[in-house]
Amino acid sequence: MSSPGAQAATVPSPRTRRAFGTRLPRRGFRLARHRSRLLGKFAIGTDLRSDRSARSARSARVGSKLRPGPFSGQIDSSEAHFERRGDALLVATRCWWRRRAGYGLRNTERPGGDMKNPRVTGLALFTALGAAFLGVAACGAEDAADDEMMDPAEVADPAAAGLPNPTPNVIKDWARLPDGREWGSTAGIDIDPIDGHIWAYDRCGGIALAGGCAENLVDPVFKFHRETGEVMASFGAGLFVLPHGIHVDDDGNVWITDSMGTLDKGHTVVKFSPEGEVLMTLGVPGRVGTEPGYFNQPCDVITASDGSIFVSDGHSGQNANPPAGSTGRIIKFSPEGEYIMEWGVVGDGPGEFRTPHALELDSQGRLFVADRGNHRVQIFDQEGNLLDTHYQYGRVSGLFIDDEDNVYAIDSESNPNQHADWLTGVRIGHASEDLVTAFIPPHESDDPQGEAGEGVAVDADGNVYAAEGPNSRAAAEGGVTKYTRNN
């Protein structure tokens, strides 16, 4: 292992507030952003033609059933978007609370007039009768259950807007393991930039988040033919506990993170040659730590064009009560593996993370971090400065950005207890804006939100590959699902 370098402290810049990300169809209309002050423990903005005192009086009457949420405080500004669908009016509002660390943000979207669910943070209530509206745009939240961590970015699910599916043809169990071996779970998949074939790993037959590879000493890392799904190469037996992230660099080298550990394995990042030779190991096998040179559940790894290495560390931070010592950070290394710097802690503020589950780089070299527990994607420069935050992609487990900066974000974890009312699946947009333009739906299951994989990759022909994790393995009927376009 290379010796660590000196740590450089970095303070992320505050997030720049920007327009609400979901664009509505042409028949929709928009209520411009407006400002209001906190009245009691929540604030409501109503008819913009009224003066502030009149708005305040109506707010107090209409909003009396709302309760303060974890972001109660002075509301700096809010905005709302409207869309009529049949006899219902869908409304999404966005509100900013002044908090200790920048701005808290919550959004939601509901049918007009639906008063059954009192959890109405960022909800505008309008009638669905003709063009008239009788409600208000509200900023507030019902108290969360004791065991639920409230996310700072709950937005209207763009998947509900009837977005197109660019790859409607589904090929389940596309990649076959050798010798009749059955897939366990996986969470990582990538495209070889040299020949376009597919790299993925299997957790050695293990399904749950337990160390299948610690007991079953078979090859976990595979290269599959992009057309047939047949195995072209495999390696890595006996080296891992729980493979988690995978990255193929510009030279075809394969990087794997090992997010769990035993006495002598795990909590490492391993670089392989295309033939499976170990070229570098970051971290100390079997050792957990927060000081330079150590990891605590590394999630993903990626290399920049200059060879710099970025590792996202800390898988347990998304828990309601993270274990002592949990991390949420990005660590930067030199191409030779020397420690350079790190940023981030467990939290929901700007530049903080609750499980930085996946990493990607766009054509500008910006680092995209899937901040899964906070239901957002944070974007940084390579010195750790926060540039932007995207909220439209769901509870993101995996990221892929193609050569045209199209973003593919796979959501495997949205469910009634964490990120309710969102579907799992693959949301597609562009790196330049917080906007989802297409959606690949999840596998059908008993779960109304569906089941989807954890890793995602896209080949040069636009075919999408999903690495099926423990939540989706049964519904997917295999470890890798391939989605193709219509001919």
Coordinates of C-alpha atoms in Angstrom, one line a residue:
M1 CA 0.0 0.0 0.0
S2 CA 1.3 3.5 -0.8
S3 CA 2.1 5.8 2.0
P4 CA -0.6 8.4 2.7
G5 CA 0.1 12.0 1.9
A6 CA -0.9 15.1 3.9
Q7 CA -4.6 15.8 4.3
A8 CA -6.0 18.9 2.7
A9 CA -9.1 20.4 4.2
T10 CA -11.9 21.4 1.9
V11 CA -15.1 23.3 2.7
P12 CA -17.8 22.7 0.1
S13 CA -19.3 25.8 -1.3
P14 CA -23.1 26.5 -0.6
R15 CA -25.5 24.9 -3.0
T16 CA -26.9 27.4 -5.5
R17 CA -30.6 27.4 -5.5
R18 CA -32.1 26.8 -8.9
A19 CA -35.4 26.3 -10.7
F20 CA -37.5 23.2 -9.9
G21 CA -36.2 20.4 -12.1
T22 CA -39.2 18.7 -13.6
R23 CA -40.5 20.4 -16.8
L24 CA -44.2 20.1 -17.3
P25 CA -46.0 19.6 -20.6
R26 CA -47.1 22.7 -22.6
R27 CA -50.5 22.6 -21.1
G28 CA -49.1 23.2 -17.7
F29 CA -48.6 26.6 -16.1
R30 CA -46.2 27.9 -13.5
L31 CA -46.6 30.0 -10.4
A32 CA -43.5 32.2 -10.1
R33 CA -41.2 31.9 -7.1
H34 CA -42.3 34.1 -4.3
R35 CA -41.1 34.9 -0.8
S36 CA -43.0 34.6 2.5
R37 CA -42.1 34.7 6.1
L38 CA -42.7 32.0 8.7
L39 CA -46.0 32.3 10.5
G40 CA -46.1 30.1 13.6
K41 CA -44.3 27.0 12.6
F42 CA -45.1 26.9 8.9
A43 CA -45.7 29.3 6.0
I44 CA -48.1 29.3 3.1
G45 CA -48.0 31.5 0.1
T46 CA -51.4 32.1 -1.6
D47 CA -52.7 34.5 -4.2
L48 CA -49.8 36.5 -5.4
R49 CA -52.0 39.5 -6.1
S50 CA -52.8 39.9 -2.4
D51 CA -50.7 41.8 0.0
R52 CA -48.6 40.0 2.6
S53 CA -51.0 40.6 5.5
A54 CA -54.0 39.2 3.5
R55 CA -51.9 36.1 2.5
S56 CA -51.0 35.6 6.1
A57 CA -54.5 35.6 7.3
R58 CA -55.7 33.1 4.7
S59 CA -52.6 31.0 5.4
A60 CA -53.4 30.6 9.1
R61 CA -56.9 29.6 8.3
V62 CA -56.3 27.1 5.6
G63 CA -53.0 25.6 6.9
S64 CA -54.0 25.0 10.5
K65 CA -53.8 21.2 10.1
L66 CA -50.1 21.3 9.1
R67 CA -47.4 20.3 11.5
P68 CA -43.8 21.4 11.6
G69 CA -41.2 19.1 10.1
P70 CA -37.5 18.7 10.8
F71 CA -36.7 21.7 8.6
S72 CA -39.0 24.1 10.4
G73 CA -37.5 27.6 10.5
Q74 CA -37.6 30.7 8.5
I75 CA -38.7 30.0 4.9
D76 CA -36.6 32.0 2.5
S77 CA -38.5 31.4 -0.7
S78 CA -40.8 29.0 -2.5
E79 CA -42.0 28.2 -5.9
A80 CA -44.8 26.0 -7.4
H81 CA -45.5 24.2 -10.6
F82 CA -49.0 23.1 -11.9
E83 CA -50.2 20.6 -14.4
R84 CA -53.8 19.6 -15.3
R85 CA -54.3 15.9 -15.9
G86 CA -57.9 15.0 -16.7
D87 CA -60.0 16.2 -13.9
A88 CA -57.1 16.5 -11.5
L89 CA -54.7 19.3 -11.0
L90 CA -51.2 18.2 -10.0
V91 CA -49.1 20.7 -8.1
A92 CA -45.5 20.6 -6.9
T93 CA -44.0 23.2 -4.7
R94 CA -40.5 23.9 -3.5
C95 CA -39.5 25.6 -0.3
W96 CA -36.2 26.7 1.2
W97 CA -35.7 26.7 5.0
R98 CA -32.9 28.7 6.6
R99 CA -31.0 26.0 8.5
R100 CA -27.7 25.6 10.2
A101 CA -25.9 24.4 7.1
G102 CA -27.4 26.1 4.1
Y103 CA -30.9 25.4 2.8
G104 CA -33.1 22.4 3.5
L105 CA -35.4 21.3 0.7
R106 CA -38.5 19.3 0.4
N107 CA -40.9 18.8 -2.5
T108 CA -43.9 16.6 -3.2
E109 CA -46.7 16.3 -5.7
R110 CA -50.2 15.2 -5.0
P111 CA -53.6 15.2 -6.9
G112 CA -55.5 18.4 -6.2
G113 CA -58.0 18.1 -3.3
D114 CA -56.5 15.0 -1.8
M115 CA -56.6 15.7 2.0
K116 CA -56.3 12.1 3.1
N117 CA -52.6 12.1 3.6
P118 CA -51.5 14.7 6.1
R119 CA -47.8 14.5 5.2
V120 CA -48.1 17.5 2.9
T121 CA -44.7 19.2 2.9
G122 CA -44.3 21.3 -0.2
L123 CA -47.9 20.4 -1.3
A124 CA -50.2 22.8 -3.1
L125 CA -53.9 21.9 -2.6
F126 CA -56.1 22.9 -5.5
T127 CA -59.6 21.9 -6.6
A128 CA -59.9 19.9 -9.8
L129 CA -63.1 21.7 -10.9
G130 CA -62.6 23.6 -14.2
A131 CA -59.9 26.2 -14.1
A132 CA -60.7 27.6 -10.6
F133 CA -58.5 27.0 -7.7
L134 CA -59.3 27.4 -4.0
G135 CA -56.2 26.2 -2.2
V136 CA -52.8 27.3 -1.3
A137 CA -49.2 26.3 -1.7
A138 CA -47.9 25.0 1.5
C139 CA -44.5 24.6 3.1
G140 CA -44.5 22.3 6.1
A141 CA -44.4 18.7 7.1
E142 CA -46.1 16.2 9.4
D143 CA -43.9 14.9 12.1
A144 CA -41.9 11.9 11.0
A145 CA -42.2 8.5 12.7
D146 CA -39.6 8.0 15.4
D147 CA -37.7 5.5 13.3
E148 CA -37.8 7.4 10.0
M149 CA -35.1 9.8 9.0
M150 CA -36.6 12.6 7.0
D151 CA -34.8 13.2 3.7
P152 CA -33.9 16.8 2.8
A153 CA -35.0 16.4 -0.9
E154 CA -38.3 14.7 -1.5
V155 CA -39.5 15.8 -4.9
A156 CA -42.3 14.9 -7.3
D157 CA -41.5 11.6 -9.0
P158 CA -40.8 12.4 -12.6
A159 CA -41.5 8.7 -13.4
A160 CA -45.2 9.5 -12.8
A161 CA -45.3 12.0 -15.7
G162 CA -45.6 9.4 -18.5
L163 CA -42.0 9.7 -19.6
P164 CA -40.8 7.6 -22.6
N165 CA -38.9 4.3 -22.2
P166 CA -36.1 4.3 -24.7
T167 CA -35.3 0.6 -24.2
P168 CA -38.6 -1.3 -23.9
N169 CA -37.3 -4.8 -24.7
V170 CA -36.2 -6.7 -21.6
I171 CA -33.8 -9.7 -21.6
K172 CA -33.7 -11.2 -18.2
D173 CA -30.8 -13.4 -17.0
W174 CA -28.8 -12.1 -19.9
A175 CA -25.3 -12.9 -18.6
R176 CA -24.8 -16.6 -17.8
L177 CA -22.2 -17.8 -15.3
P178 CA -20.0 -20.9 -16.2
D179 CA -20.5 -24.5 -15.2
G180 CA -24.1 -24.1 -14.2
R181 CA -23.3 -21.7 -11.5
E182 CA -26.2 -19.6 -10.1
W183 CA -26.0 -15.9 -9.7
G184 CA -26.0 -14.4 -6.2
S185 CA -26.5 -10.7 -5.9
T186 CA -24.5 -7.9 -7.4
A187 CA -24.4 -4.1 -7.4
G188 CA -21.8 -3.2 -10.0
I189 CA -21.5 -3.3 -13.8
D190 CA -19.4 -1.3 -16.3
I191 CA -18.4 -1.1 -20.0
D192 CA -14.9 -1.8 -21.2
P193 CA -13.8 1.4 -23.0
I194 CA -11.4 -0.5 -25.2
D195 CA -13.6 -3.2 -26.7
G196 CA -17.1 -2.4 -25.5
H197 CA -17.6 -5.7 -23.6
I198 CA -19.3 -5.9 -20.2
W199 CA -17.6 -6.2 -16.8
A200 CA -19.6 -7.3 -13.7
Y201 CA -19.2 -9.2 -10.5
D202 CA -21.1 -11.9 -8.7
R203 CA -21.0 -12.1 -4.9
C204 CA -20.0 -15.8 -5.1
G205 CA -23.6 -17.0 -4.9
G206 CA -24.5 -14.8 -1.8
I207 CA -27.8 -13.1 -2.0
A208 CA -28.0 -10.9 1.1
L209 CA -25.5 -8.4 2.3
A210 CA -23.3 -11.1 3.8
G211 CA -19.9 -12.3 2.7
G212 CA -20.6 -15.0 0.2
C213 CA -17.1 -14.6 -1.3
A214 CA -15.5 -15.1 2.1
E215 CA -16.8 -18.7 2.2
N216 CA -17.2 -19.6 -1.4
L217 CA -13.8 -19.2 -3.1
V218 CA -14.8 -18.8 -6.7
D219 CA -14.1 -16.1 -9.2
P220 CA -16.4 -13.1 -8.6
V221 CA -15.3 -10.8 -11.4
F222 CA -16.4 -11.5 -15.0
K223 CA -16.1 -10.1 -18.5
F224 CA -19.1 -10.9 -20.7
H225 CA -19.4 -10.6 -24.5
R226 CA -21.6 -7.6 -25.3
E227 CA -23.7 -9.5 -27.9
T228 CA -24.0 -13.0 -26.4
G229 CA -23.5 -12.6 -22.7
E230 CA -21.0 -15.4 -22.6
V231 CA -18.1 -15.3 -20.2
M232 CA -14.8 -14.1 -21.8
A233 CA -12.7 -13.9 -18.6
S234 CA -12.9 -14.3 -14.8
F235 CA -10.7 -13.8 -11.8
G236 CA -10.5 -12.7 -8.2
A237 CA -11.2 -15.9 -6.2
G238 CA -10.3 -15.7 -2.6
L239 CA -9.6 -11.9 -2.6
F240 CA -13.0 -10.4 -1.5
V241 CA -15.6 -10.5 1.1
L242 CA -18.4 -8.4 -0.5
P243 CA -17.6 -6.8 -3.9
H244 CA -19.5 -3.6 -4.2
G245 CA -18.3 -1.0 -6.8
I246 CA -16.7 -1.7 -10.1
H247 CA -14.9 0.6 -12.6
V248 CA -13.0 0.0 -15.8
D249 CA -10.5 2.7 -16.5
D250 CA -9.3 4.0 -19.9
D251 CA -6.5 1.4 -20.0
G252 CA -9.0 -1.5 -19.4
N253 CA -7.9 -2.0 -15.8
V254 CA -10.7 -3.2 -13.5
W255 CA -11.2 -1.6 -10.1
I256 CA -13.3 -3.3 -7.4
T257 CA -14.3 -2.1 -3.9
D258 CA -14.8 -4.6 -1.1
S259 CA -17.3 -3.1 1.3
M260 CA -17.2 -5.6 4.1
G261 CA -14.4 -7.4 6.0
T262 CA -13.1 -10.3 7.9
L263 CA -9.9 -10.5 9.9
D264 CA -7.7 -10.5 6.8
K265 CA -9.9 -9.4 3.9
G266 CA -12.2 -6.5 2.9
H267 CA -12.5 -2.7 3.3
T268 CA -10.2 -2.3 0.4
V269 CA -10.1 -1.1 -3.2
V270 CA -8.2 -3.5 -5.7
K271 CA -7.0 -2.6 -9.1
F272 CA -6.6 -5.5 -11.6
S273 CA -5.0 -5.7 -15.0
P274 CA -7.5 -6.9 -17.7
E275 CA -6.0 -10.3 -17.2
G276 CA -6.6 -10.3 -13.5
E277 CA -3.2 -9.4 -12.1
V278 CA -3.4 -7.4 -8.9
L279 CA -1.7 -4.0 -9.7
M280 CA -2.7 -2.0 -6.6
T281 CA -4.5 -2.3 -3.3
L282 CA -5.8 0.7 -1.4
G283 CA -6.7 0.3 2.3
V284 CA -5.5 -2.4 4.7
P285 CA -7.3 -5.7 4.3
G286 CA -9.5 -6.5 7.2
R287 CA -8.9 -3.2 9.0
V288 CA -11.4 -0.4 9.4
G289 CA -10.4 3.2 10.0
T290 CA -11.1 6.8 9.3
E291 CA -7.5 8.0 9.1
P292 CA -5.6 8.3 5.8
G293 CA -4.9 4.9 4.3
Y294 CA -8.0 3.2 5.8
F295 CA -11.6 2.7 4.7
N296 CA -14.9 1.9 6.4
Q297 CA -17.1 0.2 3.9
P298 CA -15.9 1.6 0.6
C299 CA -18.8 1.9 -1.9
D300 CA -17.4 2.8 -5.3
V301 CA -14.3 3.9 -7.1
I302 CA -13.6 5.9 -10.3
T303 CA -10.5 7.4 -12.0
A304 CA -10.2 10.7 -13.7
S305 CA -8.5 11.5 -17.0
D306 CA -5.3 12.5 -15.2
G307 CA -5.3 9.2 -13.3
S308 CA -6.5 10.6 -10.0
I309 CA -8.5 8.0 -8.0
F310 CA -11.7 8.8 -6.1
V311 CA -13.3 6.4 -3.6
S312 CA -16.7 6.9 -1.9
D313 CA -16.5 5.5 1.6
G314 CA -19.3 4.7 4.1
H315 CA -22.2 2.4 3.4
S316 CA -24.0 2.5 6.8
G317 CA -24.6 6.2 7.0
Q318 CA -28.1 5.9 5.4
N319 CA -29.4 4.0 8.4
A320 CA -31.8 5.8 10.7
N321 CA -29.3 5.4 13.5
P322 CA -25.8 5.0 11.9
P323 CA -23.4 2.9 13.9
A324 CA -20.7 4.7 15.8
G325 CA -17.8 5.5 13.5
S326 CA -19.9 5.6 10.3
T327 CA -18.4 7.6 7.5
G328 CA -19.8 9.5 4.6
R329 CA -16.8 10.9 2.6
I330 CA -15.0 11.1 -0.8
I331 CA -11.3 10.3 -0.7
K332 CA -8.9 11.4 -3.4
F333 CA -5.7 9.6 -4.2
S334 CA -2.9 10.2 -6.7
P335 CA -2.5 7.9 -9.7
E336 CA 0.1 6.0 -7.7
G337 CA -2.3 5.6 -4.7
E338 CA -0.9 8.4 -2.5
Y339 CA -3.6 9.9 -0.2
I340 CA -4.3 13.5 -1.3
M341 CA -7.5 14.8 0.5
E342 CA -11.0 13.9 1.5
W343 CA -14.3 15.7 2.1
G344 CA -17.7 14.9 3.6
V345 CA -19.2 13.5 6.8
V346 CA -22.4 11.7 7.6
G347 CA -25.3 14.2 7.3
D348 CA -27.9 15.8 5.1
G349 CA -26.3 19.2 4.6
P350 CA -24.5 20.4 1.5
G351 CA -21.4 18.3 0.9
E352 CA -22.5 15.7 3.5
F353 CA -23.6 12.2 2.7
R354 CA -25.8 9.4 3.9
T355 CA -24.2 6.6 1.9
P356 CA -22.3 7.9 -1.1
H357 CA -23.2 4.7 -3.0
A358 CA -21.9 5.4 -6.6
L359 CA -19.6 7.7 -8.5
E360 CA -19.4 9.0 -12.0
L361 CA -17.5 11.7 -14.0
D362 CA -19.0 13.8 -16.8
S363 CA -17.1 15.2 -19.8
Q364 CA -16.1 18.3 -17.8
G365 CA -14.5 16.2 -15.1
R366 CA -17.2 16.9 -12.6
L367 CA -17.7 14.2 -10.0
F368 CA -21.3 13.0 -9.5
V369 CA -22.0 11.3 -6.2
A370 CA -25.1 9.2 -5.6
D371 CA -26.0 10.3 -2.1
R372 CA -28.5 7.5 -1.7
G373 CA -29.7 8.1 1.8
N374 CA -30.4 11.8 1.0
H375 CA -32.2 10.9 -2.3
R376 CA -30.0 13.2 -4.3
V377 CA -27.0 13.4 -6.6
Q378 CA -24.3 15.9 -5.5
I379 CA -21.9 17.3 -8.0
F380 CA -18.4 18.4 -7.1
D381 CA -15.2 19.6 -8.8
Q382 CA -12.2 17.4 -8.2
E383 CA -11.1 19.5 -5.3
G384 CA -14.2 18.8 -3.3
N385 CA -16.1 22.0 -4.0
L386 CA -19.9 21.5 -4.3
L387 CA -21.1 22.7 -7.7
D388 CA -24.7 21.6 -7.9
T389 CA -27.3 19.1 -6.5
H390 CA -29.8 17.1 -8.5
Y391 CA -33.0 15.8 -6.8
Q392 CA -35.0 14.3 -9.7
Y393 CA -33.2 10.9 -9.9
G394 CA -34.7 9.2 -6.8
R395 CA -32.9 7.1 -4.2
V396 CA -29.9 6.4 -6.5
S397 CA -27.9 3.2 -6.1
G398 CA -25.9 3.3 -9.4
L399 CA -24.8 5.9 -11.9
F400 CA -23.6 5.9 -15.5
I401 CA -22.8 8.9 -17.7
D402 CA -22.2 8.3 -21.4
D403 CA -20.0 10.2 -23.9
E404 CA -22.7 12.7 -24.5
D405 CA -23.2 13.4 -20.8
N406 CA -26.5 11.6 -20.6
V407 CA -27.1 10.4 -17.0
Y408 CA -28.5 7.0 -16.2
A409 CA -29.4 6.7 -12.5
I410 CA -30.9 3.5 -11.1
D411 CA -33.1 3.5 -8.0
S412 CA -33.2 0.2 -6.3
E413 CA -34.5 1.2 -2.8
S414 CA -37.5 3.6 -3.0
N415 CA -40.2 2.0 -0.8
P416 CA -42.9 3.1 1.6
N417 CA -40.5 3.5 4.5
Q418 CA -37.8 5.4 2.6
H419 CA -38.8 7.6 -0.3
A420 CA -42.5 6.7 -0.5
D421 CA -44.5 7.2 -3.7
W422 CA -41.5 6.9 -6.0
L423 CA -41.0 4.0 -8.4
T424 CA -37.7 2.2 -8.6
G425 CA -36.2 2.0 -12.0
V426 CA -33.7 3.9 -14.3
R427 CA -34.2 7.6 -14.7
I428 CA -32.4 9.3 -17.6
G429 CA -31.5 12.9 -18.0
H430 CA -28.5 15.1 -18.9
A431 CA -25.6 16.1 -16.7
S432 CA -26.2 19.8 -17.4
E433 CA -29.5 20.0 -15.6
D434 CA -31.7 18.5 -12.9
L435 CA -34.3 17.1 -15.4
V436 CA -35.4 13.6 -16.0
T437 CA -36.5 13.0 -19.7
A438 CA -36.9 9.2 -19.9
F439 CA -37.6 6.3 -17.6
I440 CA -37.0 2.5 -17.7
P441 CA -39.6 1.0 -15.3
P442 CA -38.7 -1.6 -12.7
H443 CA -39.5 -5.3 -12.7
E444 CA -43.1 -6.1 -11.7
S445 CA -43.4 -7.5 -8.2
D446 CA -45.7 -7.5 -5.2
D447 CA -44.2 -4.2 -4.2
P448 CA -46.2 -1.4 -5.8
Q449 CA -43.0 0.6 -6.3
G450 CA -41.4 -2.3 -8.3
E451 CA -38.0 -3.8 -8.0
A452 CA -34.9 -2.7 -9.9
G453 CA -31.1 -3.4 -9.8
E454 CA -28.4 -1.5 -8.1
G455 CA -25.8 -1.0 -10.9
V456 CA -26.3 0.4 -14.4
A457 CA -24.2 0.7 -17.5
V458 CA -24.9 1.7 -21.2
D459 CA -23.1 0.5 -24.3
A460 CA -22.3 2.4 -27.5
D461 CA -25.6 1.2 -29.1
G462 CA -27.7 2.5 -26.2
N463 CA -28.4 -0.8 -24.7
V464 CA -28.8 -0.6 -20.9
Y465 CA -27.5 -3.2 -18.5
A466 CA -28.7 -3.5 -14.9
A467 CA -26.8 -5.3 -12.1
E468 CA -29.4 -7.0 -10.0
G469 CA -29.0 -6.5 -6.2
P470 CA -30.5 -8.4 -3.3
N471 CA -33.8 -6.5 -3.7
S472 CA -34.3 -7.4 -7.3
R473 CA -32.5 -10.7 -7.9
A474 CA -35.6 -12.9 -7.7
A475 CA -37.8 -10.7 -9.9
A476 CA -35.0 -10.3 -12.4
E477 CA -34.4 -14.1 -12.6
G478 CA -30.7 -13.5 -12.9
G479 CA -27.7 -11.3 -12.1
V480 CA -27.8 -9.0 -15.2
T481 CA -30.8 -7.6 -17.1
K482 CA -30.3 -6.2 -20.6
Y483 CA -32.7 -3.5 -22.0
T484 CA -32.6 -2.9 -25.7
R485 CA -34.2 -0.4 -28.1
N486 CA -36.8 -1.3 -30.7
N487 CA -35.4 -2.1 -34.1

